[in-house]
PDB file of C-alpha atoms in Angstrom:
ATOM      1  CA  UNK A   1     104.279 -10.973 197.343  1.00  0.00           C
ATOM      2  CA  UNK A   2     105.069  -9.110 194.247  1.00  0.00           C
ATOM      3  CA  UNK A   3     104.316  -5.861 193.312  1.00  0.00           C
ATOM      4  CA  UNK A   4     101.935  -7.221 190.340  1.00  0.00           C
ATOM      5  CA  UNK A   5     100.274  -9.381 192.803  1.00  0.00           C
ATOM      6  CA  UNK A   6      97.593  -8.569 195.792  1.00  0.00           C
ATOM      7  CA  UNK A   7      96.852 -11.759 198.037  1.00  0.00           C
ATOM      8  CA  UNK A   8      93.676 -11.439 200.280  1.00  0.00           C
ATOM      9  CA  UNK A   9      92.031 -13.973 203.017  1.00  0.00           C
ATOM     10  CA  UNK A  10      88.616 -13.032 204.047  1.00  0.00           C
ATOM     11  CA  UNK A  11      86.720 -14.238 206.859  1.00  0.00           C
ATOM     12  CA  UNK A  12      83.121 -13.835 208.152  1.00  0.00           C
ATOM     13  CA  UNK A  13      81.963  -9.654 208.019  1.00  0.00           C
ATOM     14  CA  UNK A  14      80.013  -8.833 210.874  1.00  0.00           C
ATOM     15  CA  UNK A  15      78.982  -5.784 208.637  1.00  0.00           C
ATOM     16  CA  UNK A  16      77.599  -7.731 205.613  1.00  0.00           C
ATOM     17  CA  UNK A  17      75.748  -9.892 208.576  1.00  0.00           C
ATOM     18  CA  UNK A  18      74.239  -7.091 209.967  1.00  0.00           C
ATOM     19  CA  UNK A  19      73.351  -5.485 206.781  1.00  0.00           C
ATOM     20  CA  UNK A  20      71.847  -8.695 204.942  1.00  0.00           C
ATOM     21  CA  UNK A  21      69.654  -9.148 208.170  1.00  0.00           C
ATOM     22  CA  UNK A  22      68.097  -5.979 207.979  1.00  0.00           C
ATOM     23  CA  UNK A  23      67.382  -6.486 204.382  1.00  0.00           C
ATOM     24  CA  UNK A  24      65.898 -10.022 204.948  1.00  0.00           C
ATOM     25  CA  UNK A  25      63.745  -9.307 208.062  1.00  0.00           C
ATOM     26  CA  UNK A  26      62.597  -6.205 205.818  1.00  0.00           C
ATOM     27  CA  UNK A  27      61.445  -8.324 203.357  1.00  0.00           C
ATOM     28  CA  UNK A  28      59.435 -10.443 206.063  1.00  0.00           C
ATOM     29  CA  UNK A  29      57.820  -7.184 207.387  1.00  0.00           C
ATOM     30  CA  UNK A  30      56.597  -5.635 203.784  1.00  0.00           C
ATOM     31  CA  UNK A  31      55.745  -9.067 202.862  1.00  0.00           C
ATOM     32  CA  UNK A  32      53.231  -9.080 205.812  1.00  0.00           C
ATOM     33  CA  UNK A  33      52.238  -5.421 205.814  1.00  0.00           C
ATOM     34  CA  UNK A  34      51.757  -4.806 202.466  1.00  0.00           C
ATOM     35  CA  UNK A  35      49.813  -8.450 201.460  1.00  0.00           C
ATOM     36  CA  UNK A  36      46.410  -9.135 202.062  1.00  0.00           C
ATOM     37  CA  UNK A  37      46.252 -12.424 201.339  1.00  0.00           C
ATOM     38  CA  UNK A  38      47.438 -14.995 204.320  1.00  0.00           C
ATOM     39  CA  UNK A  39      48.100 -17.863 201.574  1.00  0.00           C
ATOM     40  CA  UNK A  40      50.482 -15.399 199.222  1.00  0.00           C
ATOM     41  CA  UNK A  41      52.048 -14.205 202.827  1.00  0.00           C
ATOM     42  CA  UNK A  42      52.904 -17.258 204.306  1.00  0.00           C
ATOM     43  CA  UNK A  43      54.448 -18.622 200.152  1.00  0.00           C
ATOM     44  CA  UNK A  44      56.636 -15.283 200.230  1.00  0.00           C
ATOM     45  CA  UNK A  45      57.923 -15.544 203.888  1.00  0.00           C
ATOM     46  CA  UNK A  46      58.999 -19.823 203.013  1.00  0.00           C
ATOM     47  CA  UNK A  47      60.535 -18.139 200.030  1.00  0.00           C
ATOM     48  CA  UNK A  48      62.493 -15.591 201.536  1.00  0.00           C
ATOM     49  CA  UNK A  49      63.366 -18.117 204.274  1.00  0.00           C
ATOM     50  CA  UNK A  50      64.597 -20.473 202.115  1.00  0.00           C
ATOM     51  CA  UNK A  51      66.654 -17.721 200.267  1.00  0.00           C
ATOM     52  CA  UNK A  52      68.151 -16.801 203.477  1.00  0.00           C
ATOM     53  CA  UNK A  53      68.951 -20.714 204.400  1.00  0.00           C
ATOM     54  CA  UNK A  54      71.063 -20.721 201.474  1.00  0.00           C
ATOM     55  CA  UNK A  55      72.774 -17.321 201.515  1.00  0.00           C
ATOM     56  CA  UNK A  56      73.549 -16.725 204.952  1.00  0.00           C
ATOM     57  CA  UNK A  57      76.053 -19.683 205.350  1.00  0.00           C
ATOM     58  CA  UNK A  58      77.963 -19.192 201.545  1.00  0.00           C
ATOM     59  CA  UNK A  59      78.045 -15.289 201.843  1.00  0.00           C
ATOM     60  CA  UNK A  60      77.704 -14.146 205.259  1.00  0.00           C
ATOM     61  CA  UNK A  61      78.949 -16.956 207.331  1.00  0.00           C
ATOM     62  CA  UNK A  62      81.340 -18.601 204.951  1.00  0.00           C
ATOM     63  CA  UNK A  63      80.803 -21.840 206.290  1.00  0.00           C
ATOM     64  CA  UNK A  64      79.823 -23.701 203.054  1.00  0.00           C
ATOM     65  CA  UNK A  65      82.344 -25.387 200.979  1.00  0.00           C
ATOM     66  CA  UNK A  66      81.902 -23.075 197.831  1.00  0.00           C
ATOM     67  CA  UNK A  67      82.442 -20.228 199.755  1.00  0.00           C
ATOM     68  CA  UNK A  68      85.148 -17.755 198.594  1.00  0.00           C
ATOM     69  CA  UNK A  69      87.305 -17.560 201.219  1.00  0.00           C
ATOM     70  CA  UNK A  70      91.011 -15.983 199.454  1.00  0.00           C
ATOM     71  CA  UNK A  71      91.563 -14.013 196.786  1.00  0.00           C
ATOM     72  CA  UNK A  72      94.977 -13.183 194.604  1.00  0.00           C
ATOM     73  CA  UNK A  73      94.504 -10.244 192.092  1.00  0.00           C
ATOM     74  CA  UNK A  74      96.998  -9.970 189.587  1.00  0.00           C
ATOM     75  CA  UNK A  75      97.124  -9.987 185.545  1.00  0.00           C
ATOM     76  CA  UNK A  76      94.086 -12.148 186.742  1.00  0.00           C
ATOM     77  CA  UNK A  77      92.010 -12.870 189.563  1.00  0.00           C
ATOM     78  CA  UNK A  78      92.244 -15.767 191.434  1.00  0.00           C
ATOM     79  CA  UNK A  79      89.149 -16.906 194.013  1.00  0.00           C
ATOM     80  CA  UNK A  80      90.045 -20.093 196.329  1.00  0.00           C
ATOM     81  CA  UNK A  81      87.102 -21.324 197.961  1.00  0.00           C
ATOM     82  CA  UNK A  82      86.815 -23.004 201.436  1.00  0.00           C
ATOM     83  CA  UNK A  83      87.089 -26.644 199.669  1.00  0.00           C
ATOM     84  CA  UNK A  84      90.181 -25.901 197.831  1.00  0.00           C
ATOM     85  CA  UNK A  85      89.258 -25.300 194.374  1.00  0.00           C
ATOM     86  CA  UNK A  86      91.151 -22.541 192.947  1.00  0.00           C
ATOM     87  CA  UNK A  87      88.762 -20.357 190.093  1.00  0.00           C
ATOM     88  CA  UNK A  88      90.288 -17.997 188.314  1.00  0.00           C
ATOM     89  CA  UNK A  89      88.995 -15.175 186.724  1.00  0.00           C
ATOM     90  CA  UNK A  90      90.626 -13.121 183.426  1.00  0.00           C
ATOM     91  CA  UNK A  91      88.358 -10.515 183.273  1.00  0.00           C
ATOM     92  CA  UNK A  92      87.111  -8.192 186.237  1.00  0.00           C
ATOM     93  CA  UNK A  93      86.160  -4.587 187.448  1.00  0.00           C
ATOM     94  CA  UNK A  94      85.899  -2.849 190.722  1.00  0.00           C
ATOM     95  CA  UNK A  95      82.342  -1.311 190.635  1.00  0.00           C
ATOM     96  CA  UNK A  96      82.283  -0.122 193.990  1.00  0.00           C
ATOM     97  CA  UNK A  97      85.646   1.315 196.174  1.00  0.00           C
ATOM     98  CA  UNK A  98      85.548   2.877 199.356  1.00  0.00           C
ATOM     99  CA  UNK A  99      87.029   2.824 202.550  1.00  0.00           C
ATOM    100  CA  UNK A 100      84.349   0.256 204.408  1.00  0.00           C
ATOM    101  CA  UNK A 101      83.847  -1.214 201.138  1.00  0.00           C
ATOM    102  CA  UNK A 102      84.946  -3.058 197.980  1.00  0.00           C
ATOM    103  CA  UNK A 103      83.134  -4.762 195.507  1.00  0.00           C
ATOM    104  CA  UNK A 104      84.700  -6.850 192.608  1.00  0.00           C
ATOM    105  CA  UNK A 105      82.889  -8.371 189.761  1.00  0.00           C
ATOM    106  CA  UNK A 106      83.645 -10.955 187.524  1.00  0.00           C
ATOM    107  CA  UNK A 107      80.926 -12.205 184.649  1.00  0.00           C
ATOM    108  CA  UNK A 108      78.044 -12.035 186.829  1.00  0.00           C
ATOM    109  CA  UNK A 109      79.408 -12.658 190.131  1.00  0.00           C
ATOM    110  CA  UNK A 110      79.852  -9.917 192.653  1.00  0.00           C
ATOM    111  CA  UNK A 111      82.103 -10.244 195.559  1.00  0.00           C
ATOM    112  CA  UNK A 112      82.011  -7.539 198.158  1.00  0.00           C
ATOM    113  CA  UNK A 113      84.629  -7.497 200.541  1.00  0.00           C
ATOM    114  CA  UNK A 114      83.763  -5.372 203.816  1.00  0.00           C
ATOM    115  CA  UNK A 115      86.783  -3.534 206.066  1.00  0.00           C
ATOM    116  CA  UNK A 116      85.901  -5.986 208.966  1.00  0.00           C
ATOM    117  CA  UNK A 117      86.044  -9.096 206.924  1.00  0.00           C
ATOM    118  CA  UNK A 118      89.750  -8.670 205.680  1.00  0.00           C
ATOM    119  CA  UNK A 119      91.706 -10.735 207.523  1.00  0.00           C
ATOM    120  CA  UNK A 120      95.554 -10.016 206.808  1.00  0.00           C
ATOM    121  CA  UNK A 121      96.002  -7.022 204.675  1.00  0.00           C
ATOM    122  CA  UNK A 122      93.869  -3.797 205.273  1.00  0.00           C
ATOM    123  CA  UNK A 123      91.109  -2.788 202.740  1.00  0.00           C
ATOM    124  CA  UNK A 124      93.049   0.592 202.310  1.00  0.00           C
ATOM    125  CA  UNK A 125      95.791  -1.669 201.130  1.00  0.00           C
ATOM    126  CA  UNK A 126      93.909  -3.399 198.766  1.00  0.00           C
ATOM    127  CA  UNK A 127      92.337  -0.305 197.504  1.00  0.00           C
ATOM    128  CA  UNK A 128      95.914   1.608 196.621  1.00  0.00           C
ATOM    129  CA  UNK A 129      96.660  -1.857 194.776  1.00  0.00           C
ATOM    130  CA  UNK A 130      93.199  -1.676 192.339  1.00  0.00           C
ATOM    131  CA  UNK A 131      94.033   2.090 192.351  1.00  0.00           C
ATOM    132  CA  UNK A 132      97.902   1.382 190.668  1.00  0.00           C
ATOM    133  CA  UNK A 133      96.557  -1.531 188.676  1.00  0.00           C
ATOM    134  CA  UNK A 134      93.656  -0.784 187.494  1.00  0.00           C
TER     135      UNK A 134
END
């Protein structure tokens, strides 16, 4: 590993679990406490269902072959998913930087990366590299 380059292999955050949880089965509760209507209750909870089908196993689990599973930061920024393909990335920021907590975004895509979910290096690390290079 160079000093221009940061390599970074993720794996399944118990905190992002927890969190996106609680936000879901919020959801549920407002959408059944704040509704009077039975019909418009029972659309929103298949909605939010379905939204949490397909975002628990590519975000929170990583189980899904799209999944980002590595990243390599660098004069670019490099995102491997679980099925191999490589995507990389010339333009990004850090919008978020903490200690618990790092969030990257590229185009439209944000990618948070939680202390518990780093699987190699330690988030600190990968916060004095953005901190250098950025």
């Amino acid at each position: 590993m160079s000093i221009n380059q940061f390599n970074l292999t993720l794996r399944p955050s118990k905190s992002y679990l927890i969190i996106s949880a609680l936000i879901y089965g919020l959801c549920i509760v407002l959408v059944w406490s704040r509704l009077d209507s039975i019909w418009i209750s029972v659309g929103l909870s298949i909605a939010i269902a379905i939204s949490a089908i397909t975002f628990f196993p590519k975000y929170a689990f990583l189980t899904k072959e799209s999944s980002i599973i590595s990243i390599t930061i660098g004069s670019s920024i490099n995102f491997g998913t679980k099925d191999g393909v490589t995507k990389t990335q010339h333009k990004y920021c850090v919008p978020y930087q903490s200690r618990y907590l790092v969030i990257i975004r590229f185009d439209k895509v944000h990618v948070p990366i939680f202390k518990d979910g780093v699987e190699e290096n330690s988030l600190s690390s990968l916060n004095r590299f953005l901190n250098v290079v950025l």
